[in-house]
Amino acid sequence: MLDENLPTFYFRPLSDNPLSTALYFTQNGSEPTAEYTLQKLDPALPQAKNKYAIALGDASAQGVIFAEVLIEPEFQQPTLSAAEIRAHNGVPPAPVPLIPESFALQLYNPDQQIVVRGEKSMWMGKESFEFEIPQQSFRMPSASQVDRQQNDPVASSLAPKIMFKWKRESKFSRDMTCFMTGRSIGGKKSKEPDITIALYKHGRERAIAVYEPNLRRVEVEDHKGLEIVLLLSAEVIREIYLTPNRDSFNVNGAPPNKRKNSRPLAHSPGSPKPDSYTMTSGVGTPPPVTGYSPVAQQLPLPNDAELRRRQAAAQREERERENRDKAEQQRIKKMLEDEERQRREREAAVEKETERLRKEFGMAGQDYGPRPNLPPRPGPNSNSYASPNRPVLHLQTPVPPPRPLSAGSRPPGPGHSGWFSGMASTQTFFGPPQNQAHARPGRRRGGSGEGKINKKKSTFF
């Protein structure tokens, strides 16, 4: 829901004229009043075929036009398969229009052109639409004839402009928000944080709300022109890009279908309404008052000979296409057979060369014999230090200094304190431990000679 306190324009179609839509303005909960009118060109007119034209005018003065849009799309011939061509009896389909990348809004008094460009998105198609409005639109009042002969400020390419952008809220939503995105001077753009300018809501009753608190930050001289651009661009974007119609560009050149029990118009389809709009951008001059019949300009139906000729041409094209497909299949099959033959030839050459080398040099040196046996690993109860494969490291003990003669000889035995005596009485630090029996008092249980107490000998003396 839009805030009722904001300036809001509601789009309401007119019941007596399906080509016109009234824009009602309301603010602060006031009663809506007709402010503008959107008028489309009558599709029955000959100059309206293959075109999209819409104008925004004053609701009270029908002859006043503020802005209009004219889009003439490019056409492309669709490509059909053979089955679709047979379904159409060989008749080529009608060309289809291509949706343009941009469109132009023509403003009047002062005359200027605003180009709206769409930005592509991989997932959402046309996601945003950008346009620029000059900061200065009116000429400064001056009594000089030289100043009056100069061009309008909007015609200069170096004039500073304000950039705006209509952006969709999501992929599945048709609501849009207009932001002010920055400035452009001489083609150089400077981006700024987005500032909300207008909100567009799509529903049973379309509406545009202008976010008035942010309009003070928009440095545009022509605020009325900005309002007209917002209203007309939102309507064109909706009809061409968001909800495109099958006949948006009036390809058939026929008026829209009337509903049953609808009230007929007071004027004929061929004659223009006395107070209707007159497009000024080449869309049309009023048609002559004489009656106009769309049936008179219909293309004549092709006769039987023409149909048979087209059918024969379609059948001939289909046969040619089948022949081309068969020739392509045979070429691919032959290419695969050639590749397989070359692969077999390479394998045969490799085998032949291998056999020649085997006969020339024999098989000597290619049989390495049985696998050597590894040495047995020590068991869980064996000492890892006693392994014969493990190197034994012996620490080289330093030579003690000479003892003075007054002190006498060094007493042997483990009772002498000192680092050298401790090294002499103990086993080698890095060597494997010696299996010696501990001396115990008493009688030995083993054989002779194993339980004797061996006298320890010093390493140094």
Short mmCIF file of C-alpha atoms in Angstrom, two decimals:
data_model
loop_
_atom_site.label_atom_id
_atom_site.label_comp_id
_atom_site.label_asym_id
_atom_site.label_seq_id
_atom_site.Cartn_x
_atom_site.Cartn_y
_atom_site.Cartn_z
CA MET A 1 0.00 0.00 0.00
CA LEU A 2 1.13 3.51 -0.84
CA ASP A 3 1.08 6.28 1.70
CA GLU A 4 -2.01 8.42 1.13
CA ASN A 5 -0.12 11.52 2.31
CA LEU A 6 2.28 11.35 -0.64
CA PRO A 7 1.38 12.86 -4.04
CA THR A 8 -0.16 9.89 -5.86
CA PHE A 9 -1.43 9.41 -9.42
CA TYR A 10 -3.96 6.63 -10.12
CA PHE A 11 -4.42 5.14 -13.63
CA ARG A 12 -8.14 4.62 -14.40
CA PRO A 13 -9.28 3.63 -17.93
CA LEU A 14 -12.18 5.57 -19.39
CA SER A 15 -15.30 3.56 -19.99
CA ASP A 16 -16.38 5.47 -23.11
CA ASN A 17 -12.94 5.35 -24.78
CA PRO A 18 -10.78 2.19 -24.44
CA LEU A 19 -7.79 4.03 -25.91
CA SER A 20 -7.69 6.66 -23.16
CA THR A 21 -6.66 6.43 -19.51
CA ALA A 22 -7.20 9.18 -16.95
CA LEU A 23 -4.64 9.95 -14.26
CA TYR A 24 -6.22 11.09 -11.00
CA PHE A 25 -4.14 13.05 -8.48
CA THR A 26 -4.57 12.93 -4.71
CA GLN A 27 -2.51 14.03 -1.69
CA ASN A 28 -3.05 13.94 2.06
CA GLY A 29 -6.20 11.89 1.59
CA SER A 30 -7.93 14.45 -0.65
CA GLU A 31 -10.56 13.62 -3.25
CA PRO A 32 -8.90 12.39 -6.51
CA THR A 33 -9.13 14.84 -9.40
CA ALA A 34 -8.30 14.26 -13.06
CA GLU A 35 -4.87 15.74 -13.79
CA TYR A 36 -3.57 14.06 -16.99
CA THR A 37 -4.84 11.79 -19.76
CA LEU A 38 -2.98 9.03 -21.58
CA GLN A 39 -4.13 8.70 -25.18
CA LYS A 40 -3.13 5.93 -27.61
CA LEU A 41 -3.29 6.15 -31.37
CA ASP A 42 -6.27 4.56 -33.05
CA PRO A 43 -5.02 1.18 -34.45
CA ALA A 44 -7.51 1.42 -37.34
CA LEU A 45 -5.57 4.30 -38.88
CA PRO A 46 -3.22 3.29 -41.70
CA GLN A 47 -0.30 5.31 -40.26
CA ALA A 48 -0.63 3.48 -36.92
CA LYS A 49 0.32 0.04 -38.27
CA ASN A 50 3.56 -1.50 -36.97
CA LYS A 51 3.98 1.30 -34.45
CA TYR A 52 3.48 2.01 -30.79
CA ALA A 53 2.38 5.56 -29.99
CA ILE A 54 1.12 7.11 -26.76
CA ALA A 55 0.77 10.72 -25.58
CA LEU A 56 0.31 12.41 -22.22
CA GLY A 57 -1.95 15.45 -22.29
CA ASP A 58 -3.97 17.72 -20.08
CA ALA A 59 -7.24 16.34 -18.73
CA SER A 60 -9.12 19.64 -19.05
CA ALA A 61 -7.68 20.83 -22.39
CA GLN A 62 -7.77 17.97 -24.86
CA GLY A 63 -5.59 19.70 -27.43
CA VAL A 64 -2.60 20.21 -25.09
CA ILE A 65 0.09 17.54 -25.26
CA PHE A 66 2.96 17.53 -22.76
CA ALA A 67 4.93 14.54 -24.06
CA GLU A 68 4.61 11.56 -26.39
CA VAL A 69 6.41 8.34 -27.28
CA LEU A 70 6.73 6.76 -30.73
CA ILE A 71 8.37 3.33 -31.15
CA GLU A 72 8.89 1.71 -34.56
CA PRO A 73 10.37 -1.76 -33.95
CA GLU A 74 12.51 -3.82 -36.26
CA PHE A 75 11.04 -7.01 -37.70
CA GLN A 76 12.63 -10.45 -38.01
CA GLN A 77 11.49 -13.45 -39.99
CA PRO A 78 11.03 -16.44 -37.64
CA THR A 79 12.70 -19.75 -38.48
CA LEU A 80 10.35 -22.74 -38.61
CA SER A 81 10.97 -26.45 -38.81
CA ALA A 82 9.75 -28.66 -41.65
CA ALA A 83 6.78 -29.86 -39.57
CA GLU A 84 5.68 -26.28 -38.88
CA ILE A 85 6.06 -25.37 -42.53
CA ARG A 86 3.84 -28.33 -43.50
CA ALA A 87 1.33 -27.27 -40.83
CA HIS A 88 1.14 -23.83 -42.48
CA ASN A 89 0.76 -25.40 -45.96
CA GLY A 90 4.07 -23.90 -47.07
CA VAL A 91 2.95 -20.31 -46.39
CA PRO A 92 5.82 -18.35 -44.77
CA PRO A 93 4.91 -16.85 -41.40
CA ALA A 94 4.60 -13.14 -40.83
CA PRO A 95 7.64 -11.33 -39.46
CA VAL A 96 7.69 -10.71 -35.71
CA PRO A 97 8.67 -7.38 -34.11
CA LEU A 98 11.79 -7.12 -31.92
CA ILE A 99 11.49 -5.27 -28.64
CA PRO A 100 13.91 -2.31 -28.76
CA GLU A 101 16.67 -1.75 -26.23
CA SER A 102 15.61 1.87 -25.63
CA PHE A 103 12.93 4.42 -26.45
CA ALA A 104 12.70 8.22 -26.46
CA LEU A 105 10.24 10.58 -24.78
CA GLN A 106 9.59 13.83 -26.63
CA LEU A 107 8.79 16.72 -24.28
CA TYR A 108 7.29 20.01 -25.46
CA ASN A 109 7.68 23.60 -24.25
CA PRO A 110 10.63 23.45 -23.97
CA ASP A 111 11.35 20.81 -26.58
CA GLN A 112 13.73 18.12 -25.37
CA GLN A 113 14.17 14.40 -25.83
CA ILE A 114 14.69 11.97 -22.93
CA VAL A 115 16.12 8.56 -23.88
CA VAL A 116 15.24 5.63 -21.61
CA ARG A 117 17.69 2.72 -21.89
CA GLY A 118 17.10 -0.75 -20.48
CA GLU A 119 19.76 -2.76 -18.69
CA LYS A 120 19.84 -6.49 -19.32
CA SER A 121 19.88 -9.08 -16.56
CA MET A 122 20.62 -12.79 -16.93
CA TRP A 123 17.72 -13.88 -14.74
CA MET A 124 15.17 -11.08 -14.92
CA GLY A 125 15.45 -9.83 -18.51
CA LYS A 126 15.09 -6.04 -18.37
CA GLU A 127 15.75 -5.29 -14.73
CA SER A 128 16.31 -1.52 -14.72
CA PHE A 129 15.76 1.46 -17.04
CA GLU A 130 17.97 4.55 -16.91
CA PHE A 131 17.37 8.09 -18.15
CA GLU A 132 18.93 11.53 -17.66
CA ILE A 133 17.29 14.94 -17.18
CA PRO A 134 19.27 18.19 -17.55
CA GLN A 135 19.60 20.42 -14.53
CA GLN A 136 18.79 23.58 -16.49
CA SER A 137 15.94 23.34 -18.98
CA PHE A 138 14.87 26.96 -19.48
CA ARG A 139 16.81 29.83 -20.99
CA MET A 140 17.75 32.71 -18.72
CA PRO A 141 15.61 35.81 -19.37
CA SER A 142 17.59 38.46 -21.21
CA ALA A 143 16.89 41.55 -23.29
CA SER A 144 19.84 40.85 -25.58
CA GLN A 145 19.17 39.58 -29.09
CA VAL A 146 22.39 37.57 -28.99
CA ASP A 147 21.22 35.64 -25.95
CA ARG A 148 17.90 34.93 -27.59
CA GLN A 149 19.56 33.50 -30.68
CA GLN A 150 21.58 30.98 -28.70
CA ASN A 151 20.53 27.35 -28.41
CA ASP A 152 18.54 26.04 -25.50
CA PRO A 153 20.53 24.70 -22.52
CA VAL A 154 19.12 21.21 -23.07
CA ALA A 155 20.67 21.06 -26.55
CA SER A 156 24.21 21.26 -25.20
CA SER A 157 25.98 17.93 -24.66
CA LEU A 158 28.17 19.48 -21.95
CA ALA A 159 25.22 20.53 -19.80
CA PRO A 160 25.12 18.80 -16.39
CA LYS A 161 22.42 16.16 -16.05
CA ILE A 162 20.85 14.17 -13.22
CA MET A 163 20.67 10.39 -13.66
CA PHE A 164 17.56 8.41 -12.69
CA LYS A 165 16.74 4.70 -12.82
CA TRP A 166 13.52 2.67 -12.72
CA LYS A 167 14.30 -0.66 -11.04
CA ARG A 168 12.11 -3.73 -10.51
CA GLU A 169 11.73 -4.94 -6.96
CA SER A 170 12.00 -8.66 -7.79
CA LYS A 171 11.79 -11.10 -10.66
CA PHE A 172 8.18 -12.08 -10.00
CA SER A 173 6.96 -8.58 -9.17
CA ARG A 174 5.94 -5.82 -11.55
CA ASP A 175 6.37 -3.07 -9.00
CA MET A 176 9.17 -0.59 -9.62
CA THR A 177 11.03 2.10 -7.74
CA CYS A 178 12.68 5.16 -9.27
CA PHE A 179 16.01 6.24 -7.79
CA MET A 180 18.29 9.21 -8.36
CA THR A 181 21.68 7.57 -8.94
CA GLY A 182 24.13 10.44 -9.62
CA ARG A 183 25.24 13.14 -12.07
CA SER A 184 26.56 13.22 -15.61
CA ILE A 185 28.71 16.05 -17.01
CA GLY A 186 29.97 15.81 -20.57
CA GLY A 187 29.43 12.05 -20.69
CA LYS A 188 31.38 11.40 -17.46
CA LYS A 189 29.15 9.82 -14.85
CA SER A 190 29.63 10.05 -11.10
CA LYS A 191 27.69 7.56 -9.03
CA GLU A 192 26.03 8.55 -5.77
CA PRO A 193 23.96 6.66 -3.19
CA ASP A 194 20.49 5.84 -4.48
CA ILE A 195 17.77 8.26 -3.41
CA THR A 196 14.13 7.17 -3.75
CA ILE A 197 12.12 9.49 -6.01
CA ALA A 198 8.93 7.58 -6.97
CA LEU A 199 7.16 4.28 -6.33
CA TYR A 200 5.12 2.37 -8.94
CA LYS A 201 2.56 -0.23 -7.84
CA HIS A 202 1.07 -2.66 -10.34
CA GLY A 203 -2.31 -4.16 -9.55
CA ARG A 204 -5.96 -3.83 -10.32
CA GLU A 205 -5.50 -0.07 -10.01
CA ARG A 206 -2.04 1.09 -11.02
CA ALA A 207 -0.57 4.01 -9.14
CA ILE A 208 2.58 6.13 -8.93
CA ALA A 209 3.52 7.88 -5.69
CA VAL A 210 6.10 10.65 -5.74
CA TYR A 211 8.34 10.59 -2.65
CA GLU A 212 8.06 14.28 -1.89
CA PRO A 213 10.59 14.48 1.04
CA ASN A 214 13.45 13.63 -1.34
CA LEU A 215 12.49 16.07 -4.10
CA ARG A 216 14.43 18.85 -2.36
CA ARG A 217 17.62 16.91 -3.06
CA VAL A 218 16.87 16.72 -6.80
CA GLU A 219 18.59 19.69 -8.41
CA VAL A 220 16.36 19.83 -11.50
CA GLU A 221 14.94 23.10 -12.72
CA ASP A 222 11.94 21.58 -14.53
CA HIS A 223 10.08 19.63 -11.82
CA LYS A 224 6.96 19.49 -14.00
CA GLY A 225 8.97 17.82 -16.75
CA LEU A 226 10.37 15.31 -14.26
CA GLU A 227 6.82 14.45 -13.18
CA ILE A 228 5.71 13.95 -16.79
CA VAL A 229 8.74 11.75 -17.55
CA LEU A 230 8.04 9.58 -14.51
CA LEU A 231 4.38 9.04 -15.45
CA LEU A 232 4.88 8.40 -19.17
CA SER A 233 8.02 6.25 -18.86
CA ALA A 234 6.40 3.99 -16.24
CA GLU A 235 3.42 3.36 -18.52
CA VAL A 236 5.60 2.59 -21.57
CA ILE A 237 7.85 0.25 -19.56
CA ARG A 238 4.79 -1.61 -18.28
CA GLU A 239 3.23 -2.10 -21.71
CA ILE A 240 6.38 -2.91 -23.70
CA TYR A 241 8.67 -4.72 -21.23
CA LEU A 242 6.79 -5.88 -18.11
CA THR A 243 3.45 -7.00 -19.60
CA PRO A 244 3.97 -7.10 -23.38
CA ASN A 245 0.85 -7.64 -25.44
CA ARG A 246 0.69 -9.89 -28.49
CA ASP A 247 -0.12 -6.87 -30.62
CA SER A 248 1.62 -4.07 -28.74
CA PHE A 249 3.00 -2.67 -32.00
CA ASN A 250 -0.29 -2.98 -33.92
CA VAL A 251 1.06 -5.49 -36.43
CA ASN A 252 -2.40 -6.59 -37.57
CA GLY A 253 -3.62 -3.02 -37.99
CA ALA A 254 -7.07 -3.83 -36.59
CA PRO A 255 -8.92 -2.11 -33.75
CA PRO A 256 -9.22 -3.94 -30.41
CA ASN A 257 -12.06 -6.38 -30.00
CA LYS A 258 -15.18 -4.96 -28.43
CA ARG A 259 -16.96 -6.64 -25.58
CA LYS A 260 -20.50 -7.77 -25.94
CA ASN A 261 -23.26 -5.43 -24.70
CA SER A 262 -20.74 -2.59 -24.62
CA ARG A 263 -21.91 0.92 -25.31
CA PRO A 264 -20.99 1.93 -28.89
CA LEU A 265 -18.95 5.05 -29.49
CA ALA A 266 -20.62 8.14 -30.83
CA HIS A 267 -18.12 8.48 -33.70
CA SER A 268 -17.09 6.05 -36.38
CA PRO A 269 -13.78 4.16 -36.21
CA GLY A 270 -12.48 5.85 -39.34
CA SER A 271 -13.16 9.45 -38.43
CA PRO A 272 -11.17 11.08 -35.65
CA LYS A 273 -12.80 12.38 -32.52
CA PRO A 274 -13.22 16.16 -32.67
CA ASP A 275 -11.37 16.73 -29.37
CA SER A 276 -8.92 13.84 -29.64
CA TYR A 277 -5.15 14.11 -29.73
CA THR A 278 -3.17 14.69 -32.89
CA MET A 279 0.27 13.06 -32.85
CA THR A 280 3.00 15.44 -34.02
CA SER A 281 6.00 13.10 -34.37
CA GLY A 282 5.15 11.49 -37.67
CA VAL A 283 2.60 9.12 -36.14
CA GLY A 284 -0.08 10.82 -38.00
CA THR A 285 -1.94 13.52 -39.51
CA PRO A 286 -5.70 13.18 -39.24
CA PRO A 287 -7.14 10.83 -41.87
CA PRO A 288 -9.58 12.15 -44.43
CA VAL A 289 -13.19 12.41 -43.43
CA THR A 290 -14.18 9.83 -46.01
CA GLY A 291 -14.87 6.38 -44.71
CA TYR A 292 -12.00 3.97 -44.22
CA SER A 293 -12.44 0.23 -44.43
CA PRO A 294 -9.62 -2.00 -43.10
CA VAL A 295 -10.97 -4.86 -45.25
CA ALA A 296 -10.09 -2.98 -48.41
CA GLN A 297 -6.40 -3.04 -47.60
CA GLN A 298 -6.18 -6.72 -46.73
CA LEU A 299 -3.77 -8.79 -48.82
CA PRO A 300 -5.38 -11.08 -51.43
CA LEU A 301 -5.46 -14.73 -50.55
CA PRO A 302 -3.10 -16.94 -52.58
CA ASN A 303 -4.70 -19.16 -55.26
CA ASP A 304 -4.30 -22.91 -55.70
CA ALA A 305 -1.38 -22.62 -58.13
CA GLU A 306 0.51 -20.44 -55.70
CA LEU A 307 -0.18 -22.86 -52.85
CA ARG A 308 1.02 -25.82 -54.94
CA ARG A 309 4.17 -23.93 -55.90
CA ARG A 310 4.93 -23.12 -52.27
CA GLN A 311 4.27 -26.69 -51.19
CA ALA A 312 6.57 -28.01 -53.92
CA ALA A 313 9.27 -25.54 -52.87
CA ALA A 314 8.90 -26.65 -49.23
CA GLN A 315 9.12 -30.33 -50.22
CA ARG A 316 12.18 -29.65 -52.37
CA GLU A 317 13.88 -27.83 -49.51
CA GLU A 318 13.07 -30.72 -47.18
CA ARG A 319 14.57 -33.27 -49.61
CA GLU A 320 17.69 -31.15 -49.99
CA ARG A 321 18.02 -30.93 -46.24
CA GLU A 322 17.67 -34.72 -45.88
CA ASN A 323 20.32 -35.27 -48.55
CA ARG A 324 22.65 -32.90 -46.76
CA ASP A 325 22.07 -34.76 -43.50
CA LYS A 326 22.82 -38.12 -45.12
CA ALA A 327 25.99 -36.80 -46.72
CA GLU A 328 27.11 -35.40 -43.38
CA GLN A 329 26.44 -38.73 -41.66
CA GLN A 330 28.46 -40.62 -44.29
CA ARG A 331 31.34 -38.16 -43.95
CA ILE A 332 31.41 -38.56 -40.18
CA LYS A 333 31.25 -42.36 -40.48
CA LYS A 334 34.14 -42.41 -42.95
CA MET A 335 36.18 -40.14 -40.71
CA LEU A 336 35.64 -42.48 -37.74
CA GLU A 337 36.64 -45.51 -39.83
CA ASP A 338 39.84 -43.75 -40.95
CA GLU A 339 40.74 -42.92 -37.37
CA GLU A 340 40.19 -46.53 -36.29
CA ARG A 341 42.34 -47.83 -39.17
CA GLN A 342 45.15 -45.43 -38.32
CA ARG A 343 45.02 -46.50 -34.67
CA ARG A 344 45.34 -50.20 -35.64
CA GLU A 345 48.27 -49.40 -37.93
CA ARG A 346 50.07 -47.58 -35.14
CA GLU A 347 49.54 -50.49 -32.73
CA ALA A 348 50.85 -52.98 -35.36
CA ALA A 349 53.95 -50.83 -35.95
CA VAL A 350 54.63 -50.67 -32.19
CA GLU A 351 54.30 -54.46 -31.84
CA LYS A 352 56.58 -55.03 -34.86
CA GLU A 353 59.28 -52.74 -33.46
CA THR A 354 59.03 -54.42 -30.06
CA GLU A 355 59.48 -57.87 -31.59
CA ARG A 356 62.49 -56.68 -33.61
CA LEU A 357 64.18 -55.29 -30.50
CA ARG A 358 63.44 -58.52 -28.60
CA LYS A 359 65.09 -60.61 -31.33
CA GLU A 360 68.10 -58.28 -31.57
CA PHE A 361 68.89 -57.77 -27.89
CA GLY A 362 67.12 -60.73 -26.30
CA MET A 363 65.57 -60.87 -22.86
CA ALA A 364 68.84 -60.70 -20.87
CA GLY A 365 68.74 -58.27 -17.99
CA GLN A 366 64.98 -58.02 -17.88
CA ASP A 367 64.51 -60.83 -15.31
CA TYR A 368 65.67 -59.60 -11.93
CA GLY A 369 65.40 -63.01 -10.25
CA PRO A 370 63.64 -63.93 -7.02
CA ARG A 371 63.01 -61.38 -4.35
CA PRO A 372 65.79 -61.27 -1.70
CA ASN A 373 64.93 -62.38 1.81
CA LEU A 374 64.83 -59.67 4.42
CA PRO A 375 66.72 -60.16 7.72
CA PRO A 376 64.62 -61.47 10.60
CA ARG A 377 63.13 -58.86 12.84
CA PRO A 378 63.83 -58.98 16.59
CA GLY A 379 61.15 -60.50 18.78
CA PRO A 380 59.22 -58.67 21.46
CA ASN A 381 61.49 -60.04 24.30
CA SER A 382 64.81 -59.43 22.60
CA ASN A 383 66.88 -56.43 23.39
CA SER A 384 66.87 -53.87 20.59
CA TYR A 385 70.36 -52.79 21.48
CA ALA A 386 71.79 -56.24 20.83
CA SER A 387 70.85 -56.26 17.16
CA PRO A 388 73.89 -56.89 14.97
CA ASN A 389 72.64 -54.44 12.36
CA ARG A 390 72.55 -51.55 14.81
CA PRO A 391 75.83 -49.63 15.01
CA VAL A 392 77.41 -49.29 18.43
CA LEU A 393 78.56 -45.84 19.35
CA HIS A 394 81.26 -45.40 22.04
CA LEU A 395 81.82 -42.15 23.76
CA GLN A 396 85.51 -41.17 23.88
CA THR A 397 86.23 -40.49 27.54
CA PRO A 398 88.62 -37.67 28.36
CA VAL A 399 92.00 -38.39 29.96
CA PRO A 400 92.04 -37.28 33.66
CA PRO A 401 94.68 -34.80 34.77
CA PRO A 402 97.79 -36.21 36.54
CA ARG A 403 97.46 -36.69 40.30
CA PRO A 404 100.07 -34.96 42.56
CA LEU A 405 102.61 -37.24 44.23
CA SER A 406 101.74 -36.02 47.71
CA ALA A 407 98.20 -37.26 47.38
CA GLY A 408 99.18 -40.83 46.64
CA SER A 409 97.58 -43.22 44.22
CA ARG A 410 93.85 -43.10 43.35
CA PRO A 411 91.89 -45.63 45.36
CA PRO A 412 90.10 -48.04 43.04
CA GLY A 413 86.46 -49.00 43.40
CA PRO A 414 83.10 -47.37 43.09
CA GLY A 415 83.34 -45.58 46.39
CA HIS A 416 85.41 -42.73 45.03
CA SER A 417 83.35 -39.78 44.12
CA GLY A 418 83.82 -37.83 40.96
CA TRP A 419 82.64 -37.65 37.42
CA PHE A 420 85.61 -39.65 35.95
CA SER A 421 85.25 -42.41 38.56
CA GLY A 422 81.55 -42.63 37.86
CA MET A 423 82.26 -43.04 34.19
CA ALA A 424 84.87 -45.68 34.90
CA SER A 425 82.64 -47.73 37.14
CA THR A 426 79.60 -47.62 34.91
CA GLN A 427 78.99 -49.15 31.55
CA THR A 428 79.68 -47.36 28.32
CA PHE A 429 77.03 -44.70 27.83
CA PHE A 430 76.12 -45.38 24.23
CA GLY A 431 77.20 -49.02 24.04
CA PRO A 432 74.98 -52.05 24.53
CA PRO A 433 74.51 -53.21 28.11
CA GLN A 434 76.66 -56.16 29.26
CA ASN A 435 74.90 -59.26 30.57
CA GLN A 436 76.48 -59.58 33.98
CA ALA A 437 75.23 -61.49 36.93
CA HIS A 438 74.61 -59.54 40.09
CA ALA A 439 76.76 -60.65 43.06
CA ARG A 440 74.68 -62.09 45.85
CA PRO A 441 75.93 -63.62 49.10
CA GLY A 442 75.46 -67.28 49.56
CA ARG A 443 75.71 -70.40 47.55
CA ARG A 444 75.08 -70.30 43.74
CA ARG A 445 72.50 -72.53 42.12
CA GLY A 446 74.04 -72.69 38.65
CA GLY A 447 77.04 -74.44 37.20
CA SER A 448 80.66 -73.72 37.94
CA GLY A 449 82.07 -70.34 37.08
CA GLU A 450 78.86 -68.41 36.38
CA GLY A 451 78.21 -67.04 39.86
CA LYS A 452 81.71 -65.82 40.67
CA ILE A 453 82.17 -62.19 41.60
CA ASN A 454 84.41 -60.55 39.03
CA LYS A 455 86.60 -57.72 40.16
CA LYS A 456 85.86 -54.50 38.37
CA LYS A 457 88.75 -53.02 36.53
CA SER A 458 89.25 -49.34 36.01
CA THR A 459 89.31 -48.04 32.49
CA PHE A 460 92.03 -45.53 33.24
CA PHE A 461 94.53 -47.64 35.31
#
